[in-house]
Each structure stands twice: as C-alpha cells, then as structure tokens.
Amino acid sequence: MIATLLLSLFVAGLLYYVFSAIYYVTLHPLASLPGPRLCAISRIPYWYVSVQGVDVPWMKRLHDQYGPVVRFGPTDLSYASAQGWQEIHGAKVQEKAVEFAPQPVNGVAPMLTTKHENHVRMRRLFSPAFSARSLKAQEPLFKKYADLLMYTISEVGADGAQPIDLGRLLNFTTFDVMAELTFGHNLGMLAKNEYSSWVESIAGFLRMLPFVAMINYYPVLRTILFERFQPKWIREKRETHCNYAAGLVDERLRVGSKHPDVWNLVIKEEKGRGLTLEEMHSNAENFMLAGSETTATLLSGAVYNLLKDGRSYTLLCEEVRGAFTSADDMTLESLANLPYLTAVLKESLRIYPPVPIGSPRVIQSAGQLIQGTYIPAATRVSVHHWSTYHSSANFTSPDTFIPERFLSPPPAEFAGDAYEAFQPFGAGYRNCIGQGMAMHEMRLLLARLVWGWDVELGKESEGWGSQRSFALWIKPPLVVKARLRKR
Ligand code: HEM
C-alpha cells in the first residue's frame, strides 16, 4: 500500500516535471529567447558552476554564443548591453531578487537588499554621510591610513629586500578605514600586519553564498531541510559574526565620536534619527563588506594590470611623480585632476570589476519591454558586469588593459566603444552610494604607491588574474617587491 502510494507520488512528480519542462521550452513567454535548452528547464547548470566559483566565465561563454541576452534559468535572463542598463535600472521601480542575498541574523535587511519602500527611506537617511561635503571632512582620515600603508610597506618589504603580499596590505587598509567610519575605531590590522578573525571569516562567508542562494531559491529546501537541519555551527558562526559588528556599533553609539564617521553624519541630521538600532547594526555589517573588499580588490587588480603591462605603469608614474613634490599635496581635488590616474582606475574597473556578476531585479506585475522583447512578471533580469565589459560588441580589444580608452577625448580606435555599457558601480537609484568615497580612496592609495615606490610584480603572482569568484573575487596573494623611489 505504502509502496504504491510512493510510486504514484514519484510518477506524478515525474510527469509534473516533464510537462513543465515541455512548457518552459515551448509555450513559456521566454521560450523564444536564446540560451541552452537545459537552462530553460532548470537552474541546475547555473548552480553547478556557481558553487565551484566559475559562473563568471561560464556566463561570458553563454553571451559569446547567444548574444546580448541569454536565458540561463527557466525565469532568469542575463543581459550584456548598455540598453540592458537603461531598461532594467531606469526610472521604473524594480524590486531586487532578495533570495540571492543572505538574510541578516537580526531579520532586518540593510539598504543594499531591503524592499523598495524601505530603501527610499534608508537611502535618504544615509546620503549625508556619503556626500561630497562629508568626503571632504573625511579626507584627513584617508590620508592617515595612506601614511600608515606606506609605513607598513616599508617595514614589511624592508625596502625591496623582502617580497610583500600587497593585496593583503590593501585589504588591511580599506577594512581599517571602513571600520573607523562605521565603528569609530579601526581593527588594528594594518598596524599589526595581521587579519582580524572577523575579517578573515569573510572569505568563508562568500563561499557559502551560492548555497544560500540555492536554499533561498527553492522554498522547499529552505523550510524542509535548512531550517530544520541547518548545522548548529553554521548558525553560530553567522551569529557571532553579526553580533560582533552589532557590539562595535553599540559601543560607538555609547562612547560617541567627534570624527566625521558615518553615524555622526547621519545622526546629527534631525531626520537621521529615523534609523532603528537594528537597521544600524545590519547596515554597519554591510558597509564593512561593500566598502572595503570591493575597493581593495580593485586596487589589487589595478596594480597587477599596471605591472603586467609595464607601459601604462610608466605613464602613470610620470603623471603622478610630475604632479607632486610632496605627498602632502595629494588632495581630493588635485588627485581628481590627474586624467591618467582616473583612466587607470576606470580601465581596472572595466577589466576586473570587483562585482563581476549581475544583481537581479524582479519584473513587476505589468511585465516590461527589454531590448524590444516583452518580459513577463516575476522574471529575474540582470546586467552581467564581466560579460558586458569583456564583450567585443561593446569594447575594442576588450581583454586588453588600455587606460587610454577612458581619456577625454579617447584615441580614435575607441570611438566605437559603448561607454554607457560601463556601470561598475551599478546604475539608477540603487547604484553605489559609496562610489565617490571609493574613487577618492583608490586615487589616493594608488597615487601614494607609485609616487613613493618602484614596484615590481613577483614571479609567483604572474598568473594572479585567473581567479574564482563567489559574487566577489577570491584573490590569491599579490606578491610584489617595492623599492623606495630615488629622488
Ligand atoms: C570599487 C569599489 C566599489 C564597487 C565596484 C562597488 C560596487 C557597487 C555596486 C555594483 C552596487 C550596486 C548593487 C546592486 O545594484 O545591487 C553597489 C551598491 C552599494 N555600495 Fe558599493 N561599490 C564600491 C565601493 C563602495 C564603498 C566604498 C561603499 C561605502 C560604504 C559602498 C557601499 C555600497 C552600498 C551601501 C550599496 C547599496 C546602495 C543602495 O542599495 O542604495 N560601496 N556598490
């Protein structure tokens, strides 16, 4: 009797799966869109590559084969075009597909992942902390850490006698900066030349992201399996991580601060008091990751590409060394006036975007036209940064590091480049709130490095560029030798 019941259930499930597979490839509104047949009936091919950290080149291969739009799951579309940015991130309100972000332990989503209505309120509250005026007030803090980074390079590298892992030092710097802005004091990583266990655990957290996405994507997995059988150690690890950040925020609020950190700039505004303590906790944790790992990654990529190329490294050195007689003259304004420095950072963002994947939005109830095709409600649509920037349909010699393409005006050979397709900080009203801060921090740290040091790539890091990613890149050590520049 039980055997018959189980068999019937199995056959019913199988029939359901077969009929829905036929529906997805024939009658479904997305059936006419290009992509592998297997992907049209299941998301398994995507999960398979994403748990291995190789979904970025996989998606690029799909775009090369199928063009600027690819159906890579039954209801998932990836775009690689300027039009994709305009139509997905334009004026129309789109919700984010939140199943791709881990749910915060305290249950309160940060600005990055919260629903539209809440996002508008949070963005308004946090905006003062990321304004041009605030950045100017924060300038001495960035300078202090640039000085400390230079000192550490000299100590650890023994003036070129010892190889250093520059990627690690850049990570220490950007995390210490962000910690001072969000917790009121740094994590002491740069001073001790040592990872704090809290930051060290982030790489492990990134590797969990595809599993989190998979569990959230299939509600059955979440309710039947994960919520009941989630290993205790996973829950505890995540709680410890979040509670540590929450504790630091509480302490900062209790002690107060005279510095222009995020909370002073938010709370001093009358309207800033509209944030709850839980919102402060989850946003602080999010700022730490969104504002530190990304910036350090981009700087590591810029140094790697410059040193591999040699030619652009020489040009950058000439520009920076010719512009300043003292590192103290490097200000927000004077650095922003160096065209080659900005072009190097933009080209680095193009060739090695710190966020290489797409950030899916869910089409709302009325459906929407994208690239001339009607896309029904509930479809997840995103622009894939890596595929867009490495497509020869958008950029001349897309895989070659050529900062000149971002000079104004660019050389004639780049006249056809689709600059509007380049949106490394995202586009529209949910774009990166910290992009001004990131650009200043990156300009300052890169300029200080090439101004003070002759840098050489270590042999062990020649293949540094080939990396796996779990939403963000997993970076191997970036080994360099840095000799104090003779003046
Ligand atoms: C090179 C450095 C950076 C890159 C490439 C980068 C990239 C991005 C991208 C692509 C988004 C949009 C995500 C989406 O559409 O779902 C974003 C959002 C965001 N970024 Fe950045 N980011 C960088 C630096 C920073 C910094 C320094 C901060 C400072 C805390 C920051 C904080 C945020 C926040 C809070 C959001 C969410 C904004 C919102 O939803 O309104 N990022 N970033």
PDB file of N, CA, C and O in Angstrom, residues 16-63:
ATOM      1  N   TYR A  16       4.841  15.814 -13.679  1.00  0.00           N
ATOM      2  CA  TYR A  16       4.801  17.270 -13.489  1.00  0.00           C
ATOM      3  C   TYR A  16       6.078  17.898 -14.053  1.00  0.00           C
ATOM      4  O   TYR A  16       6.050  18.884 -14.778  1.00  0.00           O
ATOM      5  N   TYR A  17       7.211  17.265 -13.729  1.00  0.00           N
ATOM      6  CA  TYR A  17       8.496  17.822 -14.164  1.00  0.00           C
ATOM      7  C   TYR A  17       8.597  17.791 -15.689  1.00  0.00           C
ATOM      8  O   TYR A  17       8.997  18.771 -16.323  1.00  0.00           O
ATOM      9  N   VAL A  18       8.168  16.647 -16.296  1.00  0.00           N
ATOM     10  CA  VAL A  18       8.273  16.522 -17.758  1.00  0.00           C
ATOM     11  C   VAL A  18       7.381  17.562 -18.438  1.00  0.00           C
ATOM     12  O   VAL A  18       7.814  18.275 -19.356  1.00  0.00           O
ATOM     13  N   PHE A  19       6.124  17.701 -17.939  1.00  0.00           N
ATOM     14  CA  PHE A  19       5.211  18.651 -18.592  1.00  0.00           C
ATOM     15  C   PHE A  19       5.687  20.097 -18.396  1.00  0.00           C
ATOM     16  O   PHE A  19       5.611  20.907 -19.316  1.00  0.00           O
ATOM     17  N   SER A  20       6.190  20.397 -17.189  1.00  0.00           N
ATOM     18  CA  SER A  20       6.642  21.790 -17.015  1.00  0.00           C
ATOM     19  C   SER A  20       7.887  22.051 -17.861  1.00  0.00           C
ATOM     20  O   SER A  20       8.063  23.140 -18.398  1.00  0.00           O
ATOM     21  N   ALA A  21       8.745  21.022 -18.030  1.00  0.00           N
ATOM     22  CA  ALA A  21       9.930  21.201 -18.889  1.00  0.00           C
ATOM     23  C   ALA A  21       9.489  21.494 -20.322  1.00  0.00           C
ATOM     24  O   ALA A  21      10.016  22.413 -20.972  1.00  0.00           O
ATOM     25  N   ILE A  22       8.487  20.740 -20.802  1.00  0.00           N
ATOM     26  CA  ILE A  22       7.995  20.961 -22.173  1.00  0.00           C
ATOM     27  C   ILE A  22       7.414  22.380 -22.277  1.00  0.00           C
ATOM     28  O   ILE A  22       7.676  23.118 -23.229  1.00  0.00           O
ATOM     29  N   TYR A  23       6.664  22.781 -21.216  1.00  0.00           N
ATOM     30  CA  TYR A  23       6.067  24.123 -21.216  1.00  0.00           C
ATOM     31  C   TYR A  23       7.172  25.196 -21.292  1.00  0.00           C
ATOM     32  O   TYR A  23       7.108  26.126 -22.107  1.00  0.00           O
ATOM     33  N   TYR A  24       8.220  25.039 -20.453  1.00  0.00           N
ATOM     34  CA  TYR A  24       9.276  26.059 -20.406  1.00  0.00           C
ATOM     35  C   TYR A  24       9.999  26.227 -21.753  1.00  0.00           C
ATOM     36  O   TYR A  24      10.415  27.327 -22.095  1.00  0.00           O
ATOM     37  N   VAL A  25      10.149  25.132 -22.514  1.00  0.00           N
ATOM     38  CA  VAL A  25      10.871  25.293 -23.789  1.00  0.00           C
ATOM     39  C   VAL A  25       9.965  25.571 -24.986  1.00  0.00           C
ATOM     40  O   VAL A  25      10.463  25.904 -26.062  1.00  0.00           O
ATOM     41  N   THR A  26       8.636  25.450 -24.799  1.00  0.00           N
ATOM     42  CA  THR A  26       7.770  25.671 -25.963  1.00  0.00           C
ATOM     43  C   THR A  26       6.815  26.864 -25.786  1.00  0.00           C
ATOM     44  O   THR A  26       6.888  27.832 -26.531  1.00  0.00           O
ATOM     45  N   LEU A  27       5.968  26.820 -24.747  1.00  0.00           N
ATOM     46  CA  LEU A  27       4.903  27.827 -24.647  1.00  0.00           C
ATOM     47  C   LEU A  27       5.214  28.988 -23.710  1.00  0.00           C
ATOM     48  O   LEU A  27       4.538  30.018 -23.737  1.00  0.00           O
ATOM     49  N   HIS A  28       6.211  28.839 -22.858  1.00  0.00           N
ATOM     50  CA  HIS A  28       6.531  29.896 -21.885  1.00  0.00           C
ATOM     51  C   HIS A  28       6.891  31.185 -22.628  1.00  0.00           C
ATOM     52  O   HIS A  28       7.520  31.140 -23.693  1.00  0.00           O
ATOM     53  N   PRO A  29       6.480  32.383 -22.085  1.00  0.00           N
ATOM     54  CA  PRO A  29       6.770  33.646 -22.792  1.00  0.00           C
ATOM     55  C   PRO A  29       8.268  33.872 -23.065  1.00  0.00           C
ATOM     56  O   PRO A  29       8.619  34.639 -23.962  1.00  0.00           O
ATOM     57  N   LEU A  30       9.156  33.200 -22.325  1.00  0.00           N
ATOM     58  CA  LEU A  30      10.594  33.398 -22.585  1.00  0.00           C
ATOM     59  C   LEU A  30      11.148  32.361 -23.564  1.00  0.00           C
ATOM     60  O   LEU A  30      12.354  32.355 -23.850  1.00  0.00           O
ATOM     61  N   ALA A  31      10.257  31.488 -24.082  1.00  0.00           N
ATOM     62  CA  ALA A  31      10.734  30.358 -24.902  1.00  0.00           C
ATOM     63  C   ALA A  31      11.525  30.813 -26.125  1.00  0.00           C
ATOM     64  O   ALA A  31      12.417  30.111 -26.589  1.00  0.00           O
ATOM     65  N   SER A  32      11.190  32.007 -26.643  1.00  0.00           N
ATOM     66  CA  SER A  32      11.863  32.432 -27.886  1.00  0.00           C
ATOM     67  C   SER A  32      13.242  33.042 -27.601  1.00  0.00           C
ATOM     68  O   SER A  32      13.995  33.343 -28.529  1.00  0.00           O
ATOM     69  N   LEU A  33      13.567  33.257 -26.320  1.00  0.00           N
ATOM     70  CA  LEU A  33      14.856  33.916 -26.025  1.00  0.00           C
ATOM     71  C   LEU A  33      16.001  32.909 -26.052  1.00  0.00           C
ATOM     72  O   LEU A  33      15.832  31.758 -25.665  1.00  0.00           O
ATOM     73  N   PRO A  34      17.179  33.341 -26.536  1.00  0.00           N
ATOM     74  CA  PRO A  34      18.275  32.382 -26.733  1.00  0.00           C
ATOM     75  C   PRO A  34      18.908  31.904 -25.427  1.00  0.00           C
ATOM     76  O   PRO A  34      18.918  32.620 -24.426  1.00  0.00           O
ATOM     77  N   GLY A  35      19.441  30.695 -25.476  1.00  0.00           N
ATOM     78  CA  GLY A  35      20.118  30.118 -24.297  1.00  0.00           C
ATOM     79  C   GLY A  35      20.114  28.610 -24.418  1.00  0.00           C
ATOM     80  O   GLY A  35      19.384  28.052 -25.241  1.00  0.00           O
ATOM     81  N   PRO A  36      20.909  27.927 -23.593  1.00  0.00           N
ATOM     82  CA  PRO A  36      20.944  26.458 -23.658  1.00  0.00           C
ATOM     83  C   PRO A  36      19.593  25.866 -23.258  1.00  0.00           C
ATOM     84  O   PRO A  36      18.962  26.351 -22.319  1.00  0.00           O
ATOM     85  N   ARG A  37      19.178  24.809 -23.953  1.00  0.00           N
ATOM     86  CA  ARG A  37      17.893  24.149 -23.668  1.00  0.00           C
ATOM     87  C   ARG A  37      17.803  23.708 -22.216  1.00  0.00           C
ATOM     88  O   ARG A  37      16.792  23.900 -21.539  1.00  0.00           O
ATOM     89  N   LEU A  38      18.908  23.137 -21.716  1.00  0.00           N
ATOM     90  CA  LEU A  38      18.897  22.608 -20.352  1.00  0.00           C
ATOM     91  C   LEU A  38      18.624  23.733 -19.339  1.00  0.00           C
ATOM     92  O   LEU A  38      17.898  23.548 -18.364  1.00  0.00           O
ATOM     93  N   CYS A  39      19.194  24.909 -19.621  1.00  0.00           N
ATOM     94  CA  CYS A  39      18.982  26.035 -18.705  1.00  0.00           C
ATOM     95  C   CYS A  39      17.531  26.498 -18.728  1.00  0.00           C
ATOM     96  O   CYS A  39      17.027  27.038 -17.742  1.00  0.00           O
ATOM     97  N   ALA A  40      16.857  26.322 -19.882  1.00  0.00           N
ATOM     98  CA  ALA A  40      15.460  26.758 -19.977  1.00  0.00           C
ATOM     99  C   ALA A  40      14.558  25.922 -19.079  1.00  0.00           C
ATOM    100  O   ALA A  40      13.487  26.370 -18.682  1.00  0.00           O
ATOM    101  N   ILE A  41      14.989  24.694 -18.759  1.00  0.00           N
ATOM    102  CA  ILE A  41      14.114  23.858 -17.916  1.00  0.00           C
ATOM    103  C   ILE A  41      14.604  23.753 -16.472  1.00  0.00           C
ATOM    104  O   ILE A  41      13.877  23.327 -15.595  1.00  0.00           O
ATOM    105  N   SER A  42      15.836  24.159 -16.229  1.00  0.00           N
ATOM    106  CA  SER A  42      16.342  24.012 -14.858  1.00  0.00           C
ATOM    107  C   SER A  42      17.471  24.997 -14.574  1.00  0.00           C
ATOM    108  O   SER A  42      18.241  25.355 -15.461  1.00  0.00           O
ATOM    109  N   ARG A  43      17.558  25.362 -13.285  1.00  0.00           N
ATOM    110  CA  ARG A  43      18.650  26.239 -12.878  1.00  0.00           C
ATOM    111  C   ARG A  43      19.894  25.440 -12.463  1.00  0.00           C
ATOM    112  O   ARG A  43      20.909  26.013 -12.082  1.00  0.00           O
ATOM    113  N   ILE A  44      19.786  24.113 -12.565  1.00  0.00           N
ATOM    114  CA  ILE A  44      20.891  23.275 -12.073  1.00  0.00           C
ATOM    115  C   ILE A  44      22.226  23.601 -12.764  1.00  0.00           C
ATOM    116  O   ILE A  44      23.255  23.711 -12.094  1.00  0.00           O
ATOM    117  N   PRO A  45      22.258  23.816 -14.109  1.00  0.00           N
ATOM    118  CA  PRO A  45      23.567  24.143 -14.723  1.00  0.00           C
ATOM    119  C   PRO A  45      24.203  25.375 -14.084  1.00  0.00           C
ATOM    120  O   PRO A  45      25.407  25.418 -13.859  1.00  0.00           O
ATOM    121  N   TYR A  46      23.362  26.371 -13.759  1.00  0.00           N
ATOM    122  CA  TYR A  46      23.905  27.589 -13.138  1.00  0.00           C
ATOM    123  C   TYR A  46      24.418  27.293 -11.727  1.00  0.00           C
ATOM    124  O   TYR A  46      25.499  27.724 -11.349  1.00  0.00           O
ATOM    125  N   TRP A  47      23.644  26.520 -10.944  1.00  0.00           N
ATOM    126  CA  TRP A  47      24.108  26.186  -9.579  1.00  0.00           C
ATOM    127  C   TRP A  47      25.420  25.423  -9.645  1.00  0.00           C
ATOM    128  O   TRP A  47      26.320  25.633  -8.836  1.00  0.00           O
ATOM    129  N   TYR A  48      25.516  24.532 -10.622  1.00  0.00           N
ATOM    130  CA  TYR A  48      26.701  23.685 -10.747  1.00  0.00           C
ATOM    131  C   TYR A  48      27.968  24.540 -10.900  1.00  0.00           C
ATOM    132  O   TYR A  48      28.969  24.307 -10.251  1.00  0.00           O
ATOM    133  N   VAL A  49      27.903  25.562 -11.764  1.00  0.00           N
ATOM    134  CA  VAL A  49      29.095  26.397 -11.957  1.00  0.00           C
ATOM    135  C   VAL A  49      29.273  27.387 -10.806  1.00  0.00           C
ATOM    136  O   VAL A  49      30.402  27.712 -10.432  1.00  0.00           O
ATOM    137  N   SER A  50      28.152  27.842 -10.224  1.00  0.00           N
ATOM    138  CA  SER A  50      28.326  28.877  -9.191  1.00  0.00           C
ATOM    139  C   SER A  50      28.882  28.300  -7.888  1.00  0.00           C
ATOM    140  O   SER A  50      29.657  28.971  -7.219  1.00  0.00           O
ATOM    141  N   VAL A  51      28.550  27.054  -7.539  1.00  0.00           N
ATOM    142  CA  VAL A  51      29.138  26.508  -6.302  1.00  0.00           C
ATOM    143  C   VAL A  51      30.639  26.256  -6.472  1.00  0.00           C
ATOM    144  O   VAL A  51      31.385  26.220  -5.508  1.00  0.00           O
ATOM    145  N   GLN A  52      31.072  26.134  -7.736  1.00  0.00           N
ATOM    146  CA  GLN A  52      32.519  25.962  -7.965  1.00  0.00           C
ATOM    147  C   GLN A  52      33.246  27.293  -8.106  1.00  0.00           C
ATOM    148  O   GLN A  52      34.460  27.337  -8.273  1.00  0.00           O
ATOM    149  N   GLY A  53      32.482  28.397  -8.147  1.00  0.00           N
ATOM    150  CA  GLY A  53      33.090  29.723  -8.288  1.00  0.00           C
ATOM    151  C   GLY A  53      33.507  30.033  -9.718  1.00  0.00           C
ATOM    152  O   GLY A  53      34.347  30.906  -9.940  1.00  0.00           O
ATOM    153  N   VAL A  54      32.913  29.323 -10.711  1.00  0.00           N
ATOM    154  CA  VAL A  54      33.308  29.577 -12.113  1.00  0.00           C
ATOM    155  C   VAL A  54      32.128  30.057 -12.963  1.00  0.00           C
ATOM    156  O   VAL A  54      32.126  29.920 -14.181  1.00  0.00           O
ATOM    157  N   ASP A  55      31.115  30.626 -12.309  1.00  0.00           N
ATOM    158  CA  ASP A  55      29.940  31.095 -13.054  1.00  0.00           C
ATOM    159  C   ASP A  55      30.247  32.311 -13.929  1.00  0.00           C
ATOM    160  O   ASP A  55      29.582  32.536 -14.944  1.00  0.00           O
ATOM    161  N   VAL A  56      31.289  33.103 -13.566  1.00  0.00           N
ATOM    162  CA  VAL A  56      31.572  34.318 -14.351  1.00  0.00           C
ATOM    163  C   VAL A  56      32.037  33.963 -15.775  1.00  0.00           C
ATOM    164  O   VAL A  56      31.428  34.411 -16.756  1.00  0.00           O
ATOM    165  N   PRO A  57      33.096  33.119 -15.939  1.00  0.00           N
ATOM    166  CA  PRO A  57      33.471  32.753 -17.321  1.00  0.00           C
ATOM    167  C   PRO A  57      32.386  31.952 -18.025  1.00  0.00           C
ATOM    168  O   PRO A  57      32.234  32.044 -19.258  1.00  0.00           O
ATOM    169  N   TRP A  58      31.603  31.194 -17.286  1.00  0.00           N
ATOM    170  CA  TRP A  58      30.502  30.411 -17.882  1.00  0.00           C
ATOM    171  C   TRP A  58      29.492  31.354 -18.543  1.00  0.00           C
ATOM    172  O   TRP A  58      29.092  31.187 -19.689  1.00  0.00           O
ATOM    173  N   MET A  59      29.120  32.390 -17.790  1.00  0.00           N
ATOM    174  CA  MET A  59      28.133  33.343 -18.324  1.00  0.00           C
ATOM    175  C   MET A  59      28.704  34.073 -19.539  1.00  0.00           C
ATOM    176  O   MET A  59      27.998  34.338 -20.509  1.00  0.00           O
ATOM    177  N   LYS A  60      30.004  34.386 -19.482  1.00  0.00           N
ATOM    178  CA  LYS A  60      30.642  35.074 -20.611  1.00  0.00           C
ATOM    179  C   LYS A  60      30.571  34.178 -21.863  1.00  0.00           C
ATOM    180  O   LYS A  60      30.253  34.639 -22.965  1.00  0.00           O
ATOM    181  N   ARG A  61      30.839  32.880 -21.671  1.00  0.00           N
ATOM    182  CA  ARG A  61      30.783  31.962 -22.824  1.00  0.00           C
ATOM    183  C   ARG A  61      29.369  31.930 -23.401  1.00  0.00           C
ATOM    184  O   ARG A  61      29.172  31.926 -24.612  1.00  0.00           O
ATOM    185  N   LEU A  62      28.359  31.948 -22.513  1.00  0.00           N
ATOM    186  CA  LEU A  62      26.973  31.933 -22.998  1.00  0.00           C
ATOM    187  C   LEU A  62      26.681  33.197 -23.812  1.00  0.00           C
ATOM    188  O   LEU A  62      26.063  33.147 -24.874  1.00  0.00           O
ATOM    189  N   HIS A  63      27.141  34.353 -23.297  1.00  0.00           N
ATOM    190  CA  HIS A  63      26.895  35.599 -24.037  1.00  0.00           C
ATOM    191  C   HIS A  63      27.632  35.577 -25.373  1.00  0.00           C
ATOM    192  O   HIS A  63      27.105  36.049 -26.380  1.00  0.00           O
TER     193      HIS A  63
END
